[in-house]
Coordinates of C-alpha atoms and ligand atoms in Angstrom, one line a residue:
M1 CA 93.2 75.9 100.1
Y2 CA 92.1 73.0 101.9
L3 CA 92.9 69.4 100.7
S4 CA 91.2 66.1 102.2
G5 CA 91.1 63.1 100.7
H6 CA 89.1 63.2 97.4
E7 CA 87.9 66.4 97.6
A8 CA 90.0 69.6 96.9
S9 CA 88.5 73.4 97.7
L10 CA 89.9 75.9 97.2
D11 CA 89.4 79.6 98.1
L12 CA 88.7 81.6 94.6
R13 CA 89.2 84.9 96.5
E14 CA 93.1 84.0 95.9
V15 CA 92.8 82.3 92.8
V16 CA 94.8 84.1 89.9
G17 CA 93.7 82.3 87.0
V18 CA 93.1 78.9 85.6
K19 CA 94.3 76.9 82.4
A20 CA 94.3 73.7 80.6
V21 CA 97.2 71.3 81.0
K22 CA 98.7 68.2 79.5
I23 CA 99.0 66.7 83.5
P24 CA 101.9 63.8 82.9
A25 CA 100.8 60.6 83.8
K26 CA 102.7 60.1 86.9
S27 CA 101.4 63.3 88.5
S28 CA 100.5 63.9 92.3
T29 CA 97.9 66.1 91.5
L30 CA 94.0 65.8 92.4
S31 CA 91.4 64.9 89.7
F32 CA 87.4 65.3 90.1
G33 CA 84.3 64.2 88.1
K34 CA 80.6 65.4 87.7
N35 CA 79.7 65.6 91.2
A36 CA 82.2 68.8 91.5
K37 CA 80.0 71.9 92.1
V38 CA 80.6 75.3 92.9
D39 CA 79.0 75.8 96.3
E40 CA 76.9 78.5 96.7
N41 CA 76.6 79.1 99.9
V42 CA 80.2 80.0 100.3
P43 CA 80.5 81.9 97.1
Y44 CA 84.5 81.9 97.2
C45 CA 84.8 78.2 97.6
I46 CA 84.4 75.4 94.8
E47 CA 84.5 71.8 95.7
M48 CA 85.8 69.2 93.6
Q49 CA 85.9 65.4 93.6
P50 CA 88.4 63.6 91.8
I51 CA 88.2 60.8 88.7
G52 CA 90.0 61.1 85.5
P53 CA 93.2 61.7 83.2
L54 CA 93.0 65.2 81.4
G55 CA 93.6 68.5 83.6
F56 CA 93.8 71.9 84.5
S57 CA 95.5 74.2 86.5
V58 CA 94.7 76.5 89.1
V59 CA 97.0 79.5 89.7
I60 CA 96.7 80.4 93.3
I61 CA 99.0 82.8 95.8
T62 CA 100.9 81.8 98.3
R63 CA 102.5 84.2 100.8
P64 CA 106.3 83.2 101.3
G65 CA 107.1 85.9 103.9
N66 CA 108.0 89.4 103.9
H67 CA 104.4 90.8 102.6
R68 CA 105.4 89.4 99.5
W69 CA 102.8 87.0 97.6
R70 CA 103.7 84.4 94.4
C71 CA 102.0 81.8 92.5
K72 CA 101.4 78.3 93.2
Q73 CA 99.7 76.0 90.6
V74 CA 97.8 73.4 91.7
S75 CA 96.7 70.8 88.8
F76 CA 93.4 68.7 88.3
Q77 CA 93.0 65.8 86.2
C78 CA 89.3 64.9 84.5
K79 CA 87.5 62.2 82.6
D80 CA 87.5 64.3 79.4
S81 CA 88.5 67.0 77.8
S82 CA 84.5 68.4 77.9
L83 CA 84.8 68.1 81.5
C84 CA 88.0 69.3 81.6
H85 CA 86.8 72.9 79.8
Q86 CA 83.3 73.3 81.4
W87 CA 85.6 73.4 85.0
I88 CA 87.7 75.9 83.4
T89 CA 84.6 78.0 82.0
A90 CA 83.1 77.6 85.5
I91 CA 85.7 78.6 87.6
K92 CA 86.5 81.4 85.2
E93 CA 82.6 82.9 85.1
A94 CA 83.0 82.5 88.9
L95 CA 86.0 84.9 88.8
K96 CA 84.3 87.2 86.7
S97 CA 81.4 87.9 89.4
E98 CA 80.6 91.4 90.4
A99 CA 81.1 90.1 94.1
F100 CA 84.8 89.9 93.7
C101 CA 85.5 93.5 92.0
R102 CA 88.2 92.0 89.6
P103 CA 89.5 94.5 87.1
K104 CA 88.8 93.1 83.2
K105 CA 89.8 96.3 81.7
L106 CA 92.9 98.4 82.3
V107 CA 95.1 101.3 81.3
V108 CA 98.8 100.4 81.5
F109 CA 101.0 103.3 81.9
V110 CA 104.8 102.6 81.8
N111 CA 107.4 105.4 82.4
P112 CA 110.3 103.6 80.6
F113 CA 112.8 106.3 82.3
S114 CA 111.4 105.2 85.9
G115 CA 114.3 104.1 88.5
K116 CA 117.2 101.9 87.3
K117 CA 114.9 102.1 83.2
K118 CA 113.6 98.7 83.9
A119 CA 110.0 99.4 83.9
V120 CA 109.0 98.2 80.1
K121 CA 111.2 94.7 80.7
L122 CA 109.7 94.3 84.1
Y123 CA 105.7 94.6 83.1
R124 CA 106.6 92.7 79.7
D125 CA 108.6 89.9 82.0
K126 CA 106.8 89.7 85.1
V127 CA 103.4 91.4 84.7
L128 CA 101.8 91.1 81.4
P129 CA 101.9 87.2 81.8
L130 CA 99.9 87.0 84.8
F131 CA 97.4 89.7 83.5
E132 CA 97.1 87.0 80.6
L133 CA 96.3 84.1 82.7
A134 CA 93.9 86.6 84.7
D135 CA 92.2 87.3 81.3
I136 CA 92.6 91.1 82.1
H137 CA 92.4 93.3 78.6
V138 CA 95.2 95.7 78.5
T139 CA 95.7 99.1 77.2
Y140 CA 99.3 99.4 76.9
I141 CA 100.8 103.5 76.8
E142 CA 104.6 103.7 77.5
T143 CA 104.6 107.6 78.3
E144 CA 106.9 109.8 76.0
R145 CA 107.3 113.0 78.0
Q146 CA 106.6 113.9 81.6
N147 CA 102.9 114.7 82.2
H148 CA 101.8 112.5 78.8
A149 CA 99.8 110.2 81.1
R150 CA 98.3 112.9 82.8
D151 CA 97.2 115.0 79.8
L152 CA 95.9 112.0 78.5
L153 CA 93.4 111.6 81.5
V154 CA 92.6 115.2 81.7
Q155 CA 91.8 115.1 78.0
N156 CA 89.5 112.2 78.4
S157 CA 91.4 110.4 75.4
L158 CA 91.0 107.0 77.1
D159 CA 87.6 106.4 77.5
L160 CA 87.7 106.0 81.3
K161 CA 84.2 105.1 81.9
R162 CA 84.4 102.1 79.7
I163 CA 87.7 100.7 82.5
D164 CA 88.3 99.1 85.9
G165 CA 91.4 100.7 86.6
L166 CA 94.6 102.9 85.9
V167 CA 97.9 101.3 86.1
C168 CA 101.3 102.9 86.6
V169 CA 104.5 101.1 86.3
G170 CA 107.3 103.5 88.0
G171 CA 107.6 105.6 91.1
D172 CA 105.8 108.1 93.2
G173 CA 106.2 110.6 90.5
M174 CA 104.6 108.5 87.6
F175 CA 101.4 107.7 90.2
S176 CA 101.1 111.3 91.1
E177 CA 100.9 112.0 87.8
V178 CA 98.2 109.5 87.3
L179 CA 96.6 110.5 90.5
N180 CA 96.5 114.5 89.3
G181 CA 95.0 113.5 85.9
L182 CA 92.3 110.9 87.4
L183 CA 91.0 113.5 90.1
T184 CA 91.0 116.5 87.4
F185 CA 88.9 114.5 85.3
T186 CA 86.7 114.0 87.7
A187 CA 85.9 117.0 88.4
H188 CA 86.0 118.3 85.1
D189 CA 83.4 116.1 84.2
L190 CA 81.2 117.1 86.6
H191 CA 81.9 120.6 84.8
I192 CA 84.1 121.6 88.3
E193 CA 87.0 123.7 86.9
E194 CA 88.2 126.0 89.6
M195 CA 89.5 123.2 91.9
D196 CA 90.3 125.4 94.7
R197 CA 87.4 126.3 95.4
F198 CA 85.6 122.9 95.4
E199 CA 85.8 119.6 97.6
P200 CA 87.8 116.8 95.3
V201 CA 85.2 114.1 93.7
A202 CA 86.1 110.7 94.6
P203 CA 86.5 108.7 91.2
D204 CA 84.9 105.6 90.4
I205 CA 88.4 103.7 89.2
R206 CA 91.3 102.4 91.1
I207 CA 94.6 103.0 90.7
G208 CA 97.5 100.3 90.4
I209 CA 101.2 100.8 91.1
I210 CA 103.7 98.3 90.0
P211 CA 107.1 99.7 91.5
A212 CA 109.8 100.2 89.1
G213 CA 110.7 103.9 90.5
S214 CA 113.5 105.2 93.0
T215 CA 111.7 105.1 96.1
N216 CA 108.4 103.5 95.7
T217 CA 106.9 104.6 98.8
I218 CA 103.2 104.1 98.0
V219 CA 103.8 100.4 96.9
Y220 CA 105.5 99.4 100.1
T221 CA 103.2 101.3 102.5
T222 CA 100.2 99.9 101.0
T223 CA 101.5 96.2 100.4
G224 CA 104.7 95.9 103.0
T225 CA 107.0 95.5 100.0
S226 CA 108.5 96.7 96.9
D227 CA 107.7 93.9 94.8
V228 CA 106.7 93.9 91.3
V229 CA 104.8 90.3 91.3
T230 CA 102.9 91.1 94.4
S231 CA 101.6 94.3 93.5
T232 CA 100.4 92.8 90.2
L233 CA 98.5 90.1 92.3
H234 CA 97.1 92.9 94.3
I235 CA 95.7 94.0 91.3
I236 CA 94.4 90.9 89.6
L237 CA 92.3 89.9 92.7
G238 CA 90.6 93.1 92.8
D239 CA 91.8 94.4 96.2
Q240 CA 90.9 97.8 97.1
I241 CA 91.7 100.4 99.8
G242 CA 90.9 104.0 100.3
I243 CA 93.6 106.4 100.9
D244 CA 93.7 110.4 102.2
V245 CA 94.7 112.4 99.6
N246 CA 95.9 116.1 100.2
S247 CA 95.4 119.1 98.1
V248 CA 98.0 121.6 98.2
N249 CA 97.2 125.3 97.9
V250 CA 99.7 128.1 97.0
N251 CA 98.4 132.1 97.9
D252 CA 95.2 130.2 97.9
Q253 CA 95.5 128.3 94.5
F254 CA 95.0 124.8 94.3
V255 CA 98.2 123.3 92.8
R256 CA 98.1 119.7 93.0
Y257 CA 97.1 116.4 95.3
S258 CA 99.9 114.8 97.2
V259 CA 99.4 110.9 98.8
T260 CA 103.0 111.0 100.6
L261 CA 105.4 113.4 101.6
L262 CA 105.6 117.3 101.9
G263 CA 108.5 118.6 103.2
Y264 CA 110.1 121.6 103.5
G265 CA 113.7 122.4 104.5
Y266 CA 115.8 119.2 104.3
M267 CA 113.4 116.9 102.6
G268 CA 112.6 119.8 100.3
D269 CA 116.6 120.9 99.6
L270 CA 117.4 117.2 98.8
L271 CA 114.6 117.1 96.2
K272 CA 116.0 120.3 94.5
D273 CA 119.3 119.2 94.3
S274 CA 118.6 115.5 93.4
D275 CA 116.4 117.0 90.4
N276 CA 119.0 117.6 88.1
K277 CA 121.1 114.4 88.9
R278 CA 118.7 111.9 87.8
W279 CA 121.1 110.3 85.6
M280 CA 122.2 108.7 88.9
G281 CA 119.3 106.9 89.1
P282 CA 117.9 105.7 93.1
S283 CA 121.2 106.5 94.4
R284 CA 120.5 110.7 93.6
Y285 CA 118.8 110.9 96.8
S286 CA 121.8 109.3 99.2
W287 CA 124.2 111.7 96.9
S288 CA 121.8 114.7 97.9
G289 CA 120.9 113.7 101.0
T290 CA 124.5 113.7 102.3
K291 CA 125.0 117.5 100.8
S292 CA 121.7 118.7 102.2
F293 CA 122.8 117.2 105.7
L294 CA 126.0 118.7 105.6
A295 CA 124.5 122.3 104.8
N296 CA 122.6 121.6 107.9
N297 CA 120.3 124.7 106.8
A298 CA 117.7 126.0 108.8
Y299 CA 114.5 128.0 108.0
Y300 CA 112.4 130.4 109.9
G301 CA 108.6 129.7 109.4
E302 CA 105.2 130.0 111.0
I303 CA 103.2 126.8 111.1
K304 CA 99.3 126.8 111.8
Y305 CA 97.9 123.3 112.0
R306 CA 94.6 122.2 112.8
L307 CA 94.9 118.9 115.4
S308 CA 92.6 115.8 114.6
S309 CA 89.6 115.8 116.2
N310 CA 90.6 112.3 118.1
S311 CA 92.8 113.2 120.7
D312 CA 93.3 109.3 121.2
S313 CA 94.9 108.8 118.0
H314 CA 98.8 110.3 117.9
P315 CA 102.0 109.6 115.7
T316 CA 103.3 108.1 118.4
D317 CA 100.8 105.7 119.7
A318 CA 102.2 102.3 118.7
V319 CA 99.0 101.8 117.0
K320 CA 99.9 100.1 113.4
C321 CA 98.0 100.7 110.1
Y322 CA 97.2 96.8 109.5
S323 CA 95.0 95.6 106.5
G324 CA 91.3 95.7 107.6
C325 CA 92.4 98.7 110.4
D326 CA 89.5 99.7 112.7
I327 CA 90.4 103.4 112.5
C328 CA 90.5 103.5 108.9
S329 CA 87.1 101.4 109.0
M330 CA 85.8 104.5 111.2
A331 CA 87.1 107.3 109.5
G332 CA 84.5 109.4 107.8
Q333 CA 82.0 108.2 109.7
S334 CA 82.6 111.2 112.6
N335 CA 82.6 114.6 111.3
S336 CA 82.6 116.2 114.8
R337 CA 84.7 118.9 115.1
S338 CA 86.5 119.5 118.4
T339 CA 86.9 122.0 120.8
S340 CA 87.9 125.6 119.7
K341 CA 91.7 126.0 121.7
V342 CA 94.0 128.6 120.1
E343 CA 98.2 128.0 121.3
I344 CA 101.1 129.6 120.0
S345 CA 104.0 127.8 121.2
A346 CA 107.8 128.4 120.5
G347 CA 110.0 126.2 118.0
R348 CA 113.3 125.7 119.6
D349 CA 115.7 128.7 118.4
T350 CA 119.0 128.1 119.0
D351 CA 120.8 130.7 116.7
L352 CA 119.4 134.0 118.2
Q353 CA 119.7 132.8 121.9
L354 CA 117.1 135.3 122.9
D355 CA 114.6 134.5 125.6
E356 CA 111.9 134.0 122.8
Q357 CA 109.9 131.8 124.8
S358 CA 108.2 134.6 126.6
D359 CA 108.0 136.6 123.7
F360 CA 106.5 134.5 121.7
M361 CA 103.9 133.6 124.1
K362 CA 103.1 137.8 124.0
H363 CA 102.9 137.6 120.3
S364 CA 100.6 135.0 120.9
N365 CA 98.5 136.7 123.2
S366 CA 98.3 139.5 120.8
Q367 CA 97.2 137.2 117.6
S368 CA 94.9 134.8 119.5
S369 CA 91.7 136.9 119.3
D370 CA 92.2 137.5 115.5
L371 CA 93.0 133.5 115.5
S372 CA 89.9 132.3 117.5
G373 CA 88.0 134.5 115.6
S374 CA 89.2 133.1 111.7
Y375 CA 88.6 129.6 113.1
S376 CA 85.9 129.2 115.7
D377 CA 85.1 126.0 116.7
S378 CA 88.2 124.3 115.7
N379 CA 91.6 122.9 116.6
W380 CA 94.0 125.2 115.5
R381 CA 97.8 125.9 116.7
T382 CA 100.3 128.0 115.8
V383 CA 104.3 127.3 116.1
I384 CA 106.7 129.7 115.3
G385 CA 110.3 128.9 114.6
K386 CA 113.8 127.9 112.6
F387 CA 113.1 124.3 111.6
V388 CA 115.7 122.3 109.7
A389 CA 112.6 120.2 108.5
V390 CA 109.1 120.6 108.3
N391 CA 107.6 117.1 107.1
S392 CA 103.8 116.7 106.8
V393 CA 103.0 112.6 105.9
T394 CA 99.3 111.3 105.0
M395 CA 100.5 107.4 105.3
S396 CA 103.5 105.9 107.0
C397 CA 105.8 106.3 104.0
S398 CA 107.5 102.8 104.5
C399 CA 110.2 102.3 101.6
D400 CA 113.5 100.6 101.3
L401 CA 115.5 103.4 103.5
S402 CA 113.3 103.8 106.2
P403 CA 111.1 100.1 106.6
P404 CA 108.8 101.6 109.5
G405 CA 108.4 105.0 107.5
M406 CA 108.8 108.3 108.5
S407 CA 105.9 108.3 110.7
P408 CA 105.2 104.3 111.5
Y409 CA 102.2 104.8 112.8
C410 CA 100.3 107.0 110.3
H411 CA 97.5 105.6 108.7
L412 CA 96.5 105.3 105.2
G413 CA 92.7 106.5 105.2
D414 CA 92.2 108.0 108.9
G415 CA 91.6 111.3 106.9
C416 CA 94.8 112.8 109.1
M417 CA 98.4 113.9 108.1
D418 CA 101.2 113.6 111.0
L419 CA 103.0 116.7 111.4
I420 CA 106.4 116.3 112.1
M421 CA 108.5 119.6 113.0
V422 CA 112.3 119.4 113.4
S423 CA 113.9 122.7 115.4
Q424 CA 116.9 124.0 114.3
C425 CA 119.9 121.1 116.1
S426 CA 123.4 120.3 115.6
R427 CA 124.2 117.9 112.6
I428 CA 124.7 115.1 115.3
E429 CA 121.3 115.8 116.5
F430 CA 119.8 115.6 112.9
L431 CA 122.1 112.5 112.1
K432 CA 120.1 110.8 115.5
F433 CA 116.6 111.8 114.2
L434 CA 117.3 110.4 110.8
L435 CA 118.6 107.2 112.3
R436 CA 115.9 106.7 114.1
T437 CA 113.5 107.3 111.2
A438 CA 115.4 104.6 109.1
K439 CA 115.1 102.3 111.9
G440 CA 111.4 103.4 113.2
E441 CA 112.6 103.8 116.7
E442 CA 111.5 106.4 119.4
R443 CA 111.9 109.8 118.7
K444 CA 109.3 111.4 121.4
N445 CA 112.3 112.1 123.7
L446 CA 114.3 114.5 121.1
D447 CA 113.5 117.7 122.4
F448 CA 113.7 119.3 119.3
I449 CA 110.9 117.5 117.6
Q450 CA 107.2 118.1 117.6
M451 CA 104.5 115.8 115.9
H452 CA 101.1 115.9 116.1
R453 CA 98.4 114.2 113.8
V454 CA 96.4 117.0 111.8
K455 CA 93.6 117.8 109.7
E456 CA 95.2 120.8 107.9
F457 CA 98.0 122.9 107.9
S458 CA 99.4 126.1 106.7
F459 CA 103.1 127.4 106.3
R460 CA 104.9 130.7 105.7
P461 CA 108.0 131.4 105.9
L462 CA 109.0 134.4 108.1
T463 CA 110.7 137.0 105.4
E464 CA 109.0 140.2 105.8
D465 CA 109.8 143.0 108.2
S466 CA 106.6 142.5 110.2
D467 CA 108.0 139.1 110.6
L468 CA 111.2 139.9 112.2
L469 CA 109.0 141.3 115.4
S470 CA 108.1 137.6 115.9
I471 CA 111.2 136.4 116.2
S472 CA 112.9 138.8 118.0
S473 CA 112.7 139.1 122.0
E474 CA 113.1 143.1 121.6
E475 CA 110.1 145.7 120.3
N476 CA 112.9 147.8 118.8
I477 CA 115.1 145.6 117.1
P478 CA 118.9 147.3 117.0
Q479 CA 120.3 147.6 113.4
S480 CA 122.7 145.3 113.6
K481 CA 120.6 142.6 114.7
K482 CA 117.7 143.4 112.4
V483 CA 120.3 142.8 109.4
K484 CA 121.3 139.5 110.8
L485 CA 118.2 138.4 111.0
K486 CA 117.1 140.0 107.3
R487 CA 119.9 137.7 106.2
Q488 CA 118.8 134.4 107.8
T489 CA 115.2 135.2 107.2
S490 CA 115.6 135.9 103.5
R491 CA 116.8 132.4 102.9
T492 CA 113.8 130.4 102.1
S493 CA 113.3 126.6 101.3
V494 CA 111.2 124.9 98.5
W495 CA 108.6 121.9 99.4
N496 CA 109.1 118.5 98.4
C497 CA 105.5 117.2 97.5
D498 CA 105.4 113.5 96.5
G499 CA 109.0 113.9 94.9
E500 CA 107.9 117.0 93.0
V501 CA 109.4 120.5 94.0
I502 CA 106.9 122.8 94.7
D503 CA 109.0 126.4 94.4
Q504 CA 106.7 128.7 96.7
P505 CA 107.3 128.3 100.3
K506 CA 104.0 128.9 101.5
I507 CA 101.3 126.8 101.1
S508 CA 98.1 125.3 102.6
V509 CA 97.1 121.8 102.5
R510 CA 94.1 119.7 103.5
V511 CA 93.5 116.2 103.9
H512 CA 90.3 114.2 101.8
C513 CA 89.5 111.1 103.7
Q514 CA 89.9 107.9 101.5
L515 CA 89.5 110.0 98.2
V516 CA 90.8 107.4 95.9
K517 CA 91.1 103.8 96.2
L518 CA 94.1 101.8 95.3
F519 CA 94.4 98.0 93.8
A520 CA 96.1 97.2 97.5
R521 CA 94.6 96.1 101.1
G522 CA 96.9 97.6 103.9
V523 CA 99.7 95.6 104.7
E524 CA 98.8 92.3 106.3
D525 CA 99.7 92.0 110.2
P526 CA 102.3 89.3 110.4
S527 CA 101.3 88.0 113.7
L528 CA 98.5 86.8 111.7
Q529 CA 98.1 83.0 110.1
D530 CA 97.6 82.9 106.1
D531 CA 93.8 82.2 106.7
Q532 CA 93.2 84.9 109.3
K533 CA 94.9 87.4 106.9
R534 CA 92.5 86.5 103.9
N535 CA 89.3 86.5 106.5
C536 CA 90.6 89.8 108.6
C537 CA 90.0 91.8 104.8
S538 CA 88.0 90.6 102.2
P539 CA 88.1 94.0 100.2
S540 CA 86.7 92.1 97.3
F541 CA 83.4 91.7 98.7
D542 CA 83.0 95.1 99.8
N543 CA 80.8 97.1 96.9
S544 CA 80.2 100.3 99.0
Ligands
16C1 C1 122.1 107.6 107.8 C2 121.0 107.0 106.8 C3 120.1 107.8 107.3 C4 118.7 107.7 105.9 C5 117.4 108.4 106.5 C6 116.0 107.5 105.7 C7 115.1 108.4 106.2 C8 114.3 108.2 104.9 C9 113.0 108.6 105.3 C10 112.2 108.4 103.6 C11 110.8 109.1 103.6 C12 110.8 108.9 102.2 C13 109.4 110.0 101.9 C14 108.8 109.9 100.8 C15 108.8 110.5 99.6 C16 108.4 110.2 98.3 O1 107.6 111.0 98.2 C17 109.2 111.2 97.4 C18 109.1 110.7 95.6 O2 109.5 109.2 95.6 N1 110.8 110.2 97.3 C19 111.7 111.5 97.9 O3 111.7 112.4 98.1 C20 112.9 111.2 98.2 C21 113.2 110.7 99.7 C22 114.8 110.3 100.0 C23 115.3 110.5 101.3 C24 116.6 109.7 101.6 C25 117.5 110.0 102.8 C26 118.6 109.8 102.3 C27 119.6 110.3 103.9 C28 121.1 110.3 103.6 C29 121.1 110.7 104.5 C30 123.1 110.8 104.8 C31 123.5 111.5 106.2 C32 125.1 110.9 106.0 C33 125.6 111.2 107.3 C34 127.2 111.1 107.3
ATP2 N1 109.0 108.9 79.3 C1 109.2 110.1 80.2 N2 110.1 110.9 79.8 C2 110.7 111.7 81.2 N3 109.7 111.4 82.2 C3 108.7 110.9 82.4 C4 108.3 110.1 81.3 N4 107.2 109.6 82.1 C5 107.0 110.0 83.0 N5 108.0 111.0 83.2 C6 108.3 111.5 85.1 O1 109.4 111.1 85.5 C7 109.3 111.5 86.8 C8 109.9 110.1 87.6 O2 109.4 109.3 87.2 P1 108.8 108.0 88.3 O3 108.3 108.6 90.0 O4 108.4 106.8 87.4 O5 110.5 107.1 88.9 P2 111.7 107.8 90.0 O6 111.4 109.4 89.8 O7 112.5 106.9 89.2 O8 110.8 106.9 91.0 P3 110.5 107.2 92.4 O9 109.0 108.6 92.2 O10 110.0 106.7 93.3 O11 111.4 108.7 93.2 C9 107.7 112.1 87.1 O12 107.3 112.5 87.7 C10 106.8 111.4 85.6 O13 106.2 112.4 85.4
CA3 CA1 96.5 109.2 107.2

């Protein structure tokens, strides 16, 4: 906001709402008169000129730091009540303008059991008063069971054509339900029933998240904080950002969409163990995380992945995805596929102590003609190995446990995911990996980690007799070694898919660039001044 002499100009993009107030006699507020006008050349500015005693307050946002947003009230005096109401009406009308893309009608799902079970209170105390101030009409639904929200969406019980957005008050799991319900509804609406055979269709409406869960990764990654008021304000201002969505197939059948993490091994075991400890609340993850860490399990698997065609973009390139990110803006424009290259490289294997590097390559040569045949004109690679963790993230996955996130330079909407493979390693080495992940420190010099920016990948556990050949150096494996290998390979993990367990280890995953829009704008670059932050991203005016 800019104040000068007898005039005040407010940036309407950052006005939350306006209300009539009685201004105390000795207030230091501004007043304005008949000459005040909405400046038509600058659609988001209102010029005001001071005059009389009655008043109204305009609530605007402030940025106190750490990506949090708060409200500040700026009060204005008027000569009489009629002028006061004219101003209130003029500002409300301006805010309703299509140019702002602000939501007018929302359906709000509240999961009363999220996180520390405070979602209902958080919503009533902090969110609802702001929605009321912003004149947003809300249909409130407190979920009664798992998949309640998803079922309502899929069955089209909510007349989605008449609303501007869905809001979930809860954690990542609640968002995942709403996302899957909305995408399924959108496909069914176009009479698409077999999801695995069709490209998913982008929904018309946006989703907002009020963080009330245990990890709140999506909120943290798209706003820079897990703060209830900040998320509410992003929804009210009508922010929008497209985020990448993965479709996950098991045995070539579509099972679900995901947006944050797909983790096999460590993250899968951790989740499975934590699922029956929900009574512990958010601390279940640290408990199960420690148990899985001590177990130090590693699993055999084969990963095939298609590299991003943009070879300049890499998980370690130190290019942060900030609000208005160029890489995300350009994504989708280029659909060109990268040149064909098939390479099979070995994962690290410390258990078998075999000279497998050369053997993997031998195996690779025998397979390469098949692979190049199946995936011509593409950038597919294959890795075979024994892994403590295979993680794929579609966004950085920042959260309180790891503010920089699992992959700090991952982009929200570049149509890619970052694949991080942690080969079998000692507990000390894995702890080093975890600590560096928590602090966002360099990991590329850890020789048991591989990181790639990919468009799709598939994973299969190596459990069959025929697989033993690919992980042993010997053509005729001695019986004793066969038994040992059999025992080791029969052990499989599960997938952690946005906090939901997928029991089948064999999956394939594909990214859909910016398939869904959220009420958010990405993390604002902390090195910018407030007015630069406002201007670098004016999503409200993007009607595309
Ligand atoms: C030594 C401290 C290391 C801290 C390491 C932190 C790395 C954490 C990276 C977080 C990535 C979050 C990915 C987001 C996943 C969400 O879609 C999902 C649903 O909400 N949440 C979880 O799966 C829940 C994921 C919860 C992850 C918890 C990890 C806890 C690790 C504890 C390790 C203890 C080692 C003890 C050594 C003595
Ligand atoms: N009324 C309900 N009773 C039981 N489970 C519910 C209910 N409503 C939703 N759920 C389910 O609860 C699961 C977890 O909810 P949510 O994601 O909100 O919280 P969380 O697990 O604490 O947080 P996070 O996902 O961030 O770790 C979701 O998968 C959702 O489907
Ligand atoms: Ca991405």
